[in-house]
CSV table of C-alpha atoms and ligand atoms in Angstrom, one decimal:
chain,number,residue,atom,x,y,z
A,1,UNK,CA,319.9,53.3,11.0
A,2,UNK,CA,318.6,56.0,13.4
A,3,UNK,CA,321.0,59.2,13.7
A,4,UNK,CA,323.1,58.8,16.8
A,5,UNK,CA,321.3,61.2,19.7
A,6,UNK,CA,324.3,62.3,20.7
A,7,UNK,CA,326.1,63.6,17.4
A,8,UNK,CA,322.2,64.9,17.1
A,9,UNK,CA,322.5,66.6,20.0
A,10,UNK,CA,326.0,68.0,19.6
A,11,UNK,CA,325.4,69.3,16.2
A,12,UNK,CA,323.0,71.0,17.1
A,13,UNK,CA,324.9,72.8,20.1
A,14,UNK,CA,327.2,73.2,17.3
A,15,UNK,CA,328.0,77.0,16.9
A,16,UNK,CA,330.6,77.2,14.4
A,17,UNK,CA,330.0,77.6,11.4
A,18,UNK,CA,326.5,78.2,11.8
A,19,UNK,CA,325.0,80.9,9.2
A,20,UNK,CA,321.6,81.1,11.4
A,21,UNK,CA,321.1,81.2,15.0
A,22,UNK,CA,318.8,78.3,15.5
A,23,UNK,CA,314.9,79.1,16.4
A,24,UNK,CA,314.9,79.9,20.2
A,25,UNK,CA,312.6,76.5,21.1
A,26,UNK,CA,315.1,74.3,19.4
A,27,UNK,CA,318.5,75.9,21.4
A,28,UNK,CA,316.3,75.9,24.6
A,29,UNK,CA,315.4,72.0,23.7
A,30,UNK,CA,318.9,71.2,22.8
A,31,UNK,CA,320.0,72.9,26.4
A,32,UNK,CA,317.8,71.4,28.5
A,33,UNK,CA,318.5,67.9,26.6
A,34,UNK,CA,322.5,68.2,27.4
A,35,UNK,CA,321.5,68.6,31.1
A,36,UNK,CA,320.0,65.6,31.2
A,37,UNK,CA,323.3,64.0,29.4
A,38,UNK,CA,325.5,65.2,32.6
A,39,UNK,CA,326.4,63.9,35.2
A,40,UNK,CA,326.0,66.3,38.3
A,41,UNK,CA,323.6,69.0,36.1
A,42,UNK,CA,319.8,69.8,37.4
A,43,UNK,CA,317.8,67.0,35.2
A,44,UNK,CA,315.0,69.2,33.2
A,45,UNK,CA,311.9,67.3,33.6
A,46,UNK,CA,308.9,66.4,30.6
A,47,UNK,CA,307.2,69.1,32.5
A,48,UNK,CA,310.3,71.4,32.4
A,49,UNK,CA,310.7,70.9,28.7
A,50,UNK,CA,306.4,72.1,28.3
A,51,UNK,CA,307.0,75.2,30.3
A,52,UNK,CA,310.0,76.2,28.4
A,53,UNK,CA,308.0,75.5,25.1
A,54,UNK,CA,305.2,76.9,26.4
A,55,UNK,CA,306.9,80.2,27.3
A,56,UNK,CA,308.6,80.5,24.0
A,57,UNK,CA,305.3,80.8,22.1
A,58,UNK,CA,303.7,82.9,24.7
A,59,UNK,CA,306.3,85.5,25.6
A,60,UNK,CA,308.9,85.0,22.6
A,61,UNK,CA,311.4,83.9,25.3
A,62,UNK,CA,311.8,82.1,28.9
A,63,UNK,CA,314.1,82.2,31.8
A,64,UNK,CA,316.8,79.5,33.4
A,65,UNK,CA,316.5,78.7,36.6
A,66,UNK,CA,319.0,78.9,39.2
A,67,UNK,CA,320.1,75.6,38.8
A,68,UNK,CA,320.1,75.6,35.1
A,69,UNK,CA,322.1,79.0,34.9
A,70,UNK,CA,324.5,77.3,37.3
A,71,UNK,CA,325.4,74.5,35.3
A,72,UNK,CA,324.8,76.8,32.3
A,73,UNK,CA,327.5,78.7,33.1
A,74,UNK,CA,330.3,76.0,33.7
A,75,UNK,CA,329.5,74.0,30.5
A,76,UNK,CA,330.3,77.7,28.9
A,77,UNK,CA,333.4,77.8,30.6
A,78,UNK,CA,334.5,74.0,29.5
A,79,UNK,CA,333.6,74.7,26.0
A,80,UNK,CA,335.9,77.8,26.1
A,81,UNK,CA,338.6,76.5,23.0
A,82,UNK,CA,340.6,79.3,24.0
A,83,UNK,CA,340.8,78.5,27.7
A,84,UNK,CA,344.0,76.5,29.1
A,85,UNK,CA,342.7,76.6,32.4
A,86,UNK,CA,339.7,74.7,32.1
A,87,UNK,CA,340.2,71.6,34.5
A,88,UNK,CA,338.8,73.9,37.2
A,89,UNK,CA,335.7,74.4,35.4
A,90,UNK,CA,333.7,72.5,38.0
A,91,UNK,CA,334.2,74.9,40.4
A,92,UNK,CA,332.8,78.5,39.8
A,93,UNK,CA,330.8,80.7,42.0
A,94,UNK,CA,328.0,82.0,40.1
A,95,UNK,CA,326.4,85.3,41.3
A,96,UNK,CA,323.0,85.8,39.3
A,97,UNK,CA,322.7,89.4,39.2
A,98,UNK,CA,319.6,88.9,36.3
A,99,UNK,CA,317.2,91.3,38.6
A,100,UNK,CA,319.7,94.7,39.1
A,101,UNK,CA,318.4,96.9,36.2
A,102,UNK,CA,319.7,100.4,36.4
A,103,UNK,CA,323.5,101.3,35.5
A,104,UNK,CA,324.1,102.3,39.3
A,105,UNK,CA,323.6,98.2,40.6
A,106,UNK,CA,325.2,96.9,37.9
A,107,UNK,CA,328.2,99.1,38.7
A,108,UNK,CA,328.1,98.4,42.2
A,109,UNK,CA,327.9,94.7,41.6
A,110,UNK,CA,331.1,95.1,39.5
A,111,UNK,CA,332.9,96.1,42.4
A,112,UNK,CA,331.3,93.4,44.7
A,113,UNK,CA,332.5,90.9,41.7
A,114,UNK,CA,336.4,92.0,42.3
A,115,UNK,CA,335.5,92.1,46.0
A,116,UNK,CA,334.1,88.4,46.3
A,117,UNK,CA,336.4,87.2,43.0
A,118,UNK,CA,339.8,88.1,44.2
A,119,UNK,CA,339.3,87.7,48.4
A,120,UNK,CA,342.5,89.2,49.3
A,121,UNK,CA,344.8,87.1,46.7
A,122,UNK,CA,343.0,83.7,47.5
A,123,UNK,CA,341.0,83.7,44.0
A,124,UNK,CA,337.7,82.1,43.5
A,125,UNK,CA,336.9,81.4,39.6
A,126,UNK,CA,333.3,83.6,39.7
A,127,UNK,CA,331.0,85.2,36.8
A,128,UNK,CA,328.5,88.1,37.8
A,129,UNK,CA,324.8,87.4,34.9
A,130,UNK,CA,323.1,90.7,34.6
A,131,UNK,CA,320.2,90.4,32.1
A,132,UNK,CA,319.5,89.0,29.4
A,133,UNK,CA,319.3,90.5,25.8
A,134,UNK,CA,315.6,91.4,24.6
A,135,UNK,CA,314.5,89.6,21.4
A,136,UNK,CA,316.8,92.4,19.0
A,137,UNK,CA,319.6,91.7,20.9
A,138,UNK,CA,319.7,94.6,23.0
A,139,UNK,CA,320.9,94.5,27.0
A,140,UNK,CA,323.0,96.2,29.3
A,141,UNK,CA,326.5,96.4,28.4
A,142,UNK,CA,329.7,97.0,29.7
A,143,UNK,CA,332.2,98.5,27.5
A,144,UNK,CA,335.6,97.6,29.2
A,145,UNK,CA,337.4,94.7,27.9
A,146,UNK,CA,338.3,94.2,31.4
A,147,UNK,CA,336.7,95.5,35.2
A,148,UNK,CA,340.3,96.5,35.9
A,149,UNK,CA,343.0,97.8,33.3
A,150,UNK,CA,345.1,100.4,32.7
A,151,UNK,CA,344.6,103.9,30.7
A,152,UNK,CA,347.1,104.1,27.6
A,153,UNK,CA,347.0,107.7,27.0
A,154,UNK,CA,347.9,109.5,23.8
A,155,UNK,CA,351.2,111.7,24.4
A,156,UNK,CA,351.9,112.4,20.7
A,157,UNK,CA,351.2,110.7,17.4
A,158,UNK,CA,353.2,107.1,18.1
A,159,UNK,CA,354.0,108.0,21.6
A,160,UNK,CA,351.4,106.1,24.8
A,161,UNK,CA,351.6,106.1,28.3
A,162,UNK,CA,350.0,103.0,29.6
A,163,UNK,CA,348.8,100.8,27.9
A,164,UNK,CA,348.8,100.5,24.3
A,165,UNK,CA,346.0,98.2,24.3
A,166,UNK,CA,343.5,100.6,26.0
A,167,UNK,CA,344.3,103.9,23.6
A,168,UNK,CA,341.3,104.4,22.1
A,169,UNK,CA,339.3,103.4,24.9
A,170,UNK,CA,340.8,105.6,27.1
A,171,UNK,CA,340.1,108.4,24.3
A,172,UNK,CA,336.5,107.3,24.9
A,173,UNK,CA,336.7,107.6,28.4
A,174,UNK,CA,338.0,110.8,27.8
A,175,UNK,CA,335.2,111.7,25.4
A,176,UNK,CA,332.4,111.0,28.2
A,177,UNK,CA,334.5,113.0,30.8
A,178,UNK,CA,336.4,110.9,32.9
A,179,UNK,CA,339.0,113.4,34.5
A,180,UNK,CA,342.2,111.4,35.0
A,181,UNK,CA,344.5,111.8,37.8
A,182,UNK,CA,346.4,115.3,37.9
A,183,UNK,CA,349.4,113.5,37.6
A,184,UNK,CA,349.6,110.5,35.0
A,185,UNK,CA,351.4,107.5,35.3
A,186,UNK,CA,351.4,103.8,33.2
A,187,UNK,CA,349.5,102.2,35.5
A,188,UNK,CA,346.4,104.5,36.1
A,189,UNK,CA,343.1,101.9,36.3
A,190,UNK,CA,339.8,103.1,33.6
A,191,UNK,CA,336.7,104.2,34.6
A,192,UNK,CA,333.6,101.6,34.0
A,193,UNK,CA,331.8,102.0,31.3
A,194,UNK,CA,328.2,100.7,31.5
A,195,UNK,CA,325.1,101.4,29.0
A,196,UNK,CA,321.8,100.0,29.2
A,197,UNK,CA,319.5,98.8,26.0
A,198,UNK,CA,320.2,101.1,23.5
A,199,UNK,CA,320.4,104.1,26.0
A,200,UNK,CA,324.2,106.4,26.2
A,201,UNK,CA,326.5,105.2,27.9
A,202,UNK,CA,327.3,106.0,31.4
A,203,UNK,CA,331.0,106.7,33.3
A,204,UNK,CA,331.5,105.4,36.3
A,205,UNK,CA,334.7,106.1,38.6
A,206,UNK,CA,337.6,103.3,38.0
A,207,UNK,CA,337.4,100.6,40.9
A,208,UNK,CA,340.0,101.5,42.9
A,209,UNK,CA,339.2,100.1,46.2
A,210,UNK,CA,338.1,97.1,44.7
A,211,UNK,CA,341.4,96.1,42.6
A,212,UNK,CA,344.3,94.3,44.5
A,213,UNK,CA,347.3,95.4,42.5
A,214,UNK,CA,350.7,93.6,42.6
A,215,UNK,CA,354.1,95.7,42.9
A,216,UNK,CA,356.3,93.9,40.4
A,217,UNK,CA,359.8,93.1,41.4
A,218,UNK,CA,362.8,90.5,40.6
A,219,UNK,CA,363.5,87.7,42.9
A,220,UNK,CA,367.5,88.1,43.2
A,221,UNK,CA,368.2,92.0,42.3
A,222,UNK,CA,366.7,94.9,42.3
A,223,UNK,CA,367.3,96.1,39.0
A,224,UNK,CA,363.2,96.4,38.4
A,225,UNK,CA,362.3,98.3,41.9
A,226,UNK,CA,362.7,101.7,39.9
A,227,UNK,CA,360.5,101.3,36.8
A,228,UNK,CA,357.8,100.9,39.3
A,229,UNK,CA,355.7,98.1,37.5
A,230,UNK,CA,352.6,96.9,38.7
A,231,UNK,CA,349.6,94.7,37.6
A,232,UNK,CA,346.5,94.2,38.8
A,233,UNK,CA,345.3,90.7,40.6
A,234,UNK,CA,341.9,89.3,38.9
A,235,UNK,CA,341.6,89.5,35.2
A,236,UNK,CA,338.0,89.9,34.6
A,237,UNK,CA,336.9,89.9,31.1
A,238,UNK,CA,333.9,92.0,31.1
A,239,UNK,CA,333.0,92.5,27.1
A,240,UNK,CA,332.1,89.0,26.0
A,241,UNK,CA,328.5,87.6,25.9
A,242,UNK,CA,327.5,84.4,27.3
A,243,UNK,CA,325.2,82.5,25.1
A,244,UNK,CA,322.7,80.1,27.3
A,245,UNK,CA,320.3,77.4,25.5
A,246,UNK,CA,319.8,79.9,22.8
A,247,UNK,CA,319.5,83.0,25.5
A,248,UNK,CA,322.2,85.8,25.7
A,249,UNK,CA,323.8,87.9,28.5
A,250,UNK,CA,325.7,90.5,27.0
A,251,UNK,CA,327.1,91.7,30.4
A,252,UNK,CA,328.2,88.6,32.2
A,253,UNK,CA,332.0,89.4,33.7
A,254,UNK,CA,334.0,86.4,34.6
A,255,UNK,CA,337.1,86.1,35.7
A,256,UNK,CA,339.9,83.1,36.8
A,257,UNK,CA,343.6,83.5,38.1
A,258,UNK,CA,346.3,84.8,35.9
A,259,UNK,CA,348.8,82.7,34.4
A,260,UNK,CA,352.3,84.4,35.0
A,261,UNK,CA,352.9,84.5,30.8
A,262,UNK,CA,349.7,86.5,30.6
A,263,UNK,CA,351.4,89.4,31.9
A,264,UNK,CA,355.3,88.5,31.9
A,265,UNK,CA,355.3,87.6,27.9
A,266,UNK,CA,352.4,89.4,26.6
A,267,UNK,CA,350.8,92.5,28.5
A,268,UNK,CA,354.7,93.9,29.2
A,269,UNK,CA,356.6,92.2,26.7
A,270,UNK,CA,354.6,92.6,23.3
A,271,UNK,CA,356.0,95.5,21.3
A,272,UNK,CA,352.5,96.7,20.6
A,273,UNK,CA,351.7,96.4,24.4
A,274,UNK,CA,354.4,98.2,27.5
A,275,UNK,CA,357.0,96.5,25.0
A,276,UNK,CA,360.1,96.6,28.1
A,277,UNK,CA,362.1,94.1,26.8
A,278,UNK,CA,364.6,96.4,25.6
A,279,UNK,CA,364.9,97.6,29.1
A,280,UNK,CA,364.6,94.8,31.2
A,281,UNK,CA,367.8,93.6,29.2
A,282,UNK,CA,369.9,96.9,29.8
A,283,UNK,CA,369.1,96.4,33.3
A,284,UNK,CA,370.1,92.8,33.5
A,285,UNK,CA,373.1,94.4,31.5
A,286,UNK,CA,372.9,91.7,29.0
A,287,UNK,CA,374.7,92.3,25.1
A,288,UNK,CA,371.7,93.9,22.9
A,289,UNK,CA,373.6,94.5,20.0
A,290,UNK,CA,372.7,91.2,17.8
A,291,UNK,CA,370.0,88.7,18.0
A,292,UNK,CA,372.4,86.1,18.5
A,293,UNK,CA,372.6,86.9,22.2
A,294,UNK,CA,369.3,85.7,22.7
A,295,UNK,CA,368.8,88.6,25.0
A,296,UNK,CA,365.3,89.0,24.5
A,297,UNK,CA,364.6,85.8,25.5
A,298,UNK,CA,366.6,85.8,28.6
A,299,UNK,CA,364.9,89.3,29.5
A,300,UNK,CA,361.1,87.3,28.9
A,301,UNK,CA,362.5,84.7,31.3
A,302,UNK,CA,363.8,86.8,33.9
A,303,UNK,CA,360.7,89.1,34.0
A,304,UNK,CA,358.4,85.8,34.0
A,305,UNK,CA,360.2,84.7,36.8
A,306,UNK,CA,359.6,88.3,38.1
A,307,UNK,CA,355.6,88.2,37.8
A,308,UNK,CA,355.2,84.7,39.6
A,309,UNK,CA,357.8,85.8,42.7
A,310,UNK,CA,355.8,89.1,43.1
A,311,UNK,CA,352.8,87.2,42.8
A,312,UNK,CA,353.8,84.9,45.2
A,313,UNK,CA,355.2,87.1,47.4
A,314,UNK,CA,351.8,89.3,47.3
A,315,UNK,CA,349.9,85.8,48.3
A,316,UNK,CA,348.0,86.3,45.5
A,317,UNK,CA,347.3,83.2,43.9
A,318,UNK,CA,348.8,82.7,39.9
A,319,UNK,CA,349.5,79.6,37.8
A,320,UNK,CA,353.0,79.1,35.8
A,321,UNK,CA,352.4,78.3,32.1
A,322,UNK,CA,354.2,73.7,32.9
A,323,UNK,CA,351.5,73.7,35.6
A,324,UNK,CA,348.6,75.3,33.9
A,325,UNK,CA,348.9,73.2,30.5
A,326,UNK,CA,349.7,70.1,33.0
A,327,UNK,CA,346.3,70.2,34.1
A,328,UNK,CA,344.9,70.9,30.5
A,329,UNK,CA,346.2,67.5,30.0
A,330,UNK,CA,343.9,66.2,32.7
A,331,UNK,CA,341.4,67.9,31.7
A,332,UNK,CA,341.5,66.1,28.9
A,333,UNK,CA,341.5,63.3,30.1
A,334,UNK,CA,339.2,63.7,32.3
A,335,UNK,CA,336.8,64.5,30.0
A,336,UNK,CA,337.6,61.4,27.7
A,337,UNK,CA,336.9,59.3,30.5
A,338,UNK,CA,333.6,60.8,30.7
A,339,UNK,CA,332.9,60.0,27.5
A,340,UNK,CA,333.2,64.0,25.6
A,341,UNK,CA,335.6,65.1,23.1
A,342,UNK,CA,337.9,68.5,23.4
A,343,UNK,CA,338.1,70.8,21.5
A,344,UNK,CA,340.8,73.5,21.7
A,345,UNK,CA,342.1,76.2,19.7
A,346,UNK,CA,346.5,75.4,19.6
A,347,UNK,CA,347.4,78.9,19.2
A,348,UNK,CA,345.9,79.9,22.7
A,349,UNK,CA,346.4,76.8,24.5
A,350,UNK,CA,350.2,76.7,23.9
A,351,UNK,CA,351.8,79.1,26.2
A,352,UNK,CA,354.0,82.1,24.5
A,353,UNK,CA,356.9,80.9,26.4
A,354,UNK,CA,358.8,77.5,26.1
A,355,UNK,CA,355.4,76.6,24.2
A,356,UNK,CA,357.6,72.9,23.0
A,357,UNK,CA,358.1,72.8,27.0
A,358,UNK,CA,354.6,71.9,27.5
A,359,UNK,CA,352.8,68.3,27.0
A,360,UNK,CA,350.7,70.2,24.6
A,361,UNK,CA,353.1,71.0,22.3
A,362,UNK,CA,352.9,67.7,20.2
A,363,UNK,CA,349.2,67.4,20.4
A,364,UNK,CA,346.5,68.5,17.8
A,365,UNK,CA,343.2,70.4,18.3
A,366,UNK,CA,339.6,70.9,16.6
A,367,UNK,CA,338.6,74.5,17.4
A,368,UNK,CA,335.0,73.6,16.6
A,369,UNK,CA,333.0,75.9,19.2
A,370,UNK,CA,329.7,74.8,20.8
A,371,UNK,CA,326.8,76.3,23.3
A,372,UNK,CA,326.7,77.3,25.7
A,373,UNK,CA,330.0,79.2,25.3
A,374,UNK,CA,331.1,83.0,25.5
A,375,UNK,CA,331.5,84.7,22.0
A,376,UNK,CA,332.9,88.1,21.5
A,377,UNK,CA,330.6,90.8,20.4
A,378,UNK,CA,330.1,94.2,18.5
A,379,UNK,CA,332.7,96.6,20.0
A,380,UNK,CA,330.4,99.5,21.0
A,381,UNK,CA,333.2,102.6,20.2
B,1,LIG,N1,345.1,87.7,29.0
B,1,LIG,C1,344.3,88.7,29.7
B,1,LIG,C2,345.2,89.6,30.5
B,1,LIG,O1,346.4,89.5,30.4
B,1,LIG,C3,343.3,88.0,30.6
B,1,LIG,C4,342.4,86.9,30.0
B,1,LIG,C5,341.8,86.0,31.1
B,1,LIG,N2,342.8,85.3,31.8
B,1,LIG,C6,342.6,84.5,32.8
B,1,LIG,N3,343.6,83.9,33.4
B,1,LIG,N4,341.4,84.2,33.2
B,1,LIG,O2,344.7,90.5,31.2
C-alpha cells in the first residue's frame, strides 16, 4: 500500500526529534505542500513549487511571499505546544519588516510593534519578521527575552531589585553602558538590545513611550496601593526564532494578551522571581506561621484577583486562566473537526492556579513539535 500523503507530509514537518535539519528544497516542498492542504492558506501553484526549486539551486535559498509568510506565521502560532491561547490563531496582524536592515529600523520598528500591538489596552495578536538568517545561521538579533521587562539589579551577593529573572541581563546591559535611572526602583523597563549578523551588539534606550504599564491594586482594600506594583501591558517575546518552510527569522517578536496567572502566580509569586507572597499575606493579615493555613494560596488568589481588576480597570484587555483553557478546549475541537491532531505540552497548558479547575486537567497531550513553529535559540550572553 502507498504511504499515506498526509502522515508523509506531517513527518516530514515533523521537528522533534529530528537529528538533521532537512535539505532546504525538501522543508520549502513540504511548506508549500501544507498550504495547499488548508483551508483559507495562498494555494502554491506547479509553477510556484519550480521557482522555489529553482531558486534553491541557484541562490542556496528563496523568499516567501506575502501571502505565504502570512499564513506562515499563523500555522507557527497553532503549532505552538506551549501555547494555551491558540484558538485565536486565525487572527494575527503580521507586519513584514524583512527589508529594514540596520540596527536603527529594526529598533524603531520595535517600538511601532508595542505601538500597533497594544492600541491603548485593546490588544491585537501581531508578530513584527525582520530578516531572515543567511545560510550559517547568522541574522539580526534581539537579545531581550521580552521588548518590555524589568531590570533585576544586583544589590549584594543574594540580594535583587527587580526582577530576578533579568539579572544577568541587566549586568549585560550594564556592561554595554546603559545608564539606569539615578534613582532605582523594581520596576525600571531594559534597554533593547539589538545586533546584526555577527556584528557587536548595539544598546538602545528602553521603550518607554511605547509600553502601557498597569498600576496594580486590590479590588476591595487597599492594602497593595503602597508596594507600588506595576506590570507592563503586551508581553512580547522577542528572543525566539521562527522557523518558515525550512527558512529562519531569528528576530521575529510576537506578542498576545496576558493571562492574569502569568503575572499574579508566576512573575510576582515565584520565589525565584519578585517572590511577594510572604507580604501579600502579612498585608491581608492572614496566620503565616504553619502551612496548614494555606496562606499562600489565599495570598496567590487574592493577588490574581488583583492583576485581572487592575487590568480591567486599566481597559487593557487580559484573559483569566477558566476562560483561556475554555477556549483551548475549542480549539481543539475545532481543529478535530478540521480533520488535524493537537499537540500540546500538559505542563504549560495547565494553568499554575486551580490547574484541576480547568477542562484540561483530565486530558492528555503529545508534545510532538512540528514546522513551521518558533524554537528557542542560543542565548547570545
Ligand atoms: N509568561 C510571559 C510573561 O509573564 C509571557 C509569555 C507570553 N505570554 C502571552 N500571553 N502571550 O511575561
Amino acid at each position: 500500500m502507498p504511504p499515506c500523503p498526509f502522515l508523509a507530509l506531517s513527518d516530514r514537518l515533523r521537528l522533534t526529534g529530528r537529528k538533521q535539519p532537512l535539505p532546504l528544497h525538501q522543508s520549502a516542498e513540504a511548506f508549500l505542500r501544507l498550504l495547499q492542504t488548508e483551508r483559507g492558506a495562498p494555494t502554491p501553484t506547479p509553477l510556484r513549487f519550480r521557482q522555489v526549486a529553482q531558486s534553491i539551486r541557484q541562490t542556496g535559498t528563496y523568499s516567501l511571499t506575502p501571502a505565504e509568510l502570512n499564513y506562515g506565521c499563523r500555522l507557527a502560532w497553532r503549532n505552538s505546544v506551549r501555547c494555551v491561547g491558540r484558538f485565536f490563531w486565525s487572527k494575527l496582524d503580521v507586519i513584514d519588516a524583512r527589508h529594514l536592515h540596520t540596527e536603527e529600523e529594526i529598533y524603531q520598528a520595535c517600538l511601532d510593534h508595542l505601538t500597533h500591538a497594544t492600541r491603548h489596552g485593546d490588544i491585537r495578536s501581531t508578530i513584527t519578521i525582520f530578516p531572515p538568517a543567511d545560510s550559517r545561521g547568522h541574522g539580526p538579533r534581539i537579545w531581550n527575552y521580552q521588548l518590555s521587562r524589568y531590570a533585576g539589579y544586583r544589590l549584594g551577593k543574594k540580594q535583587i531589585l527587580g526582577d530576578p529573572a533579568e539579572a544577568d541581563f541587566t549586568d549585560l546591559c550594564l556592561r554595554l553602558g546603559w545608564k539606569p535611572p539615578k534613582k532605582r526602583t523594581a520596576f525600571d523597563l531594559l534597554p533593547l538590545v539589538i545586533s546584526l549578523h555577527d556584528k557587536k551588539p548595539r544598546l538602545f534606550p528602553p521603550p518607554k513611550k511605547a509600553t502601557l504599564e498597569v498600576p496594580i491594586r486590590h479590588p476591595d482594600s487597599s492594602c497593595l496601593d503602597s508596594l507600588r506594583l506595576r506590570w507592563f501591558a503586551l508581553p512580547v517575546v522577542s528572543n525566539m526564532k521562527l522557523e518558515i518552510g525550512g527558512l529562519s527569522f531569528p528576530a521575529a517578536p510576537f506578542s498576545g494578551w496576558y493571562m492574569e496567572t502569568e503575572i499574579g502566580a508566576r512573575n510576582f509569586a515565584d520565589e525565584n522571581r519578585y517572590h511577594l507572597l510572604p507580604e501579600i499575606a502579612r498585608r491581608l493579615r492572614l496566620d503565616t506561621s504553619r502551612p496548614t493555613t494555606l496562606w499562600k494560596d489565599r495570598a496567590l488568589v487574592e493577588l490574581n484577583r488583583a492583576v485581572l481588576h487592575s487590568f480591567a480597570q486599566a481597559k487593557v484587555r487580559m484573559i483569566d486562566h477558566h476562560s483561556a483553557t475554555a477556549s483551548h478546549l475549542r480549539f481543539e475541537e475545532d481543529e478535530a473537526q478540521a480533520g488535524r491532531p493537537v499537540f500540546g505540552r500538559w505542563d504549560w497548558l495547565i494553568p499554575p492556579l486551580s490547574g484541576s479547575l480547568t477542562k484540561l486537567w483530565p486530558r492528555s497531550y503529545n508534545p510532538t513539535e512540528f514546522s513551521p513553529n518558533f524554537l528557542t535559540q542560543k542565548r547570545l550572553y
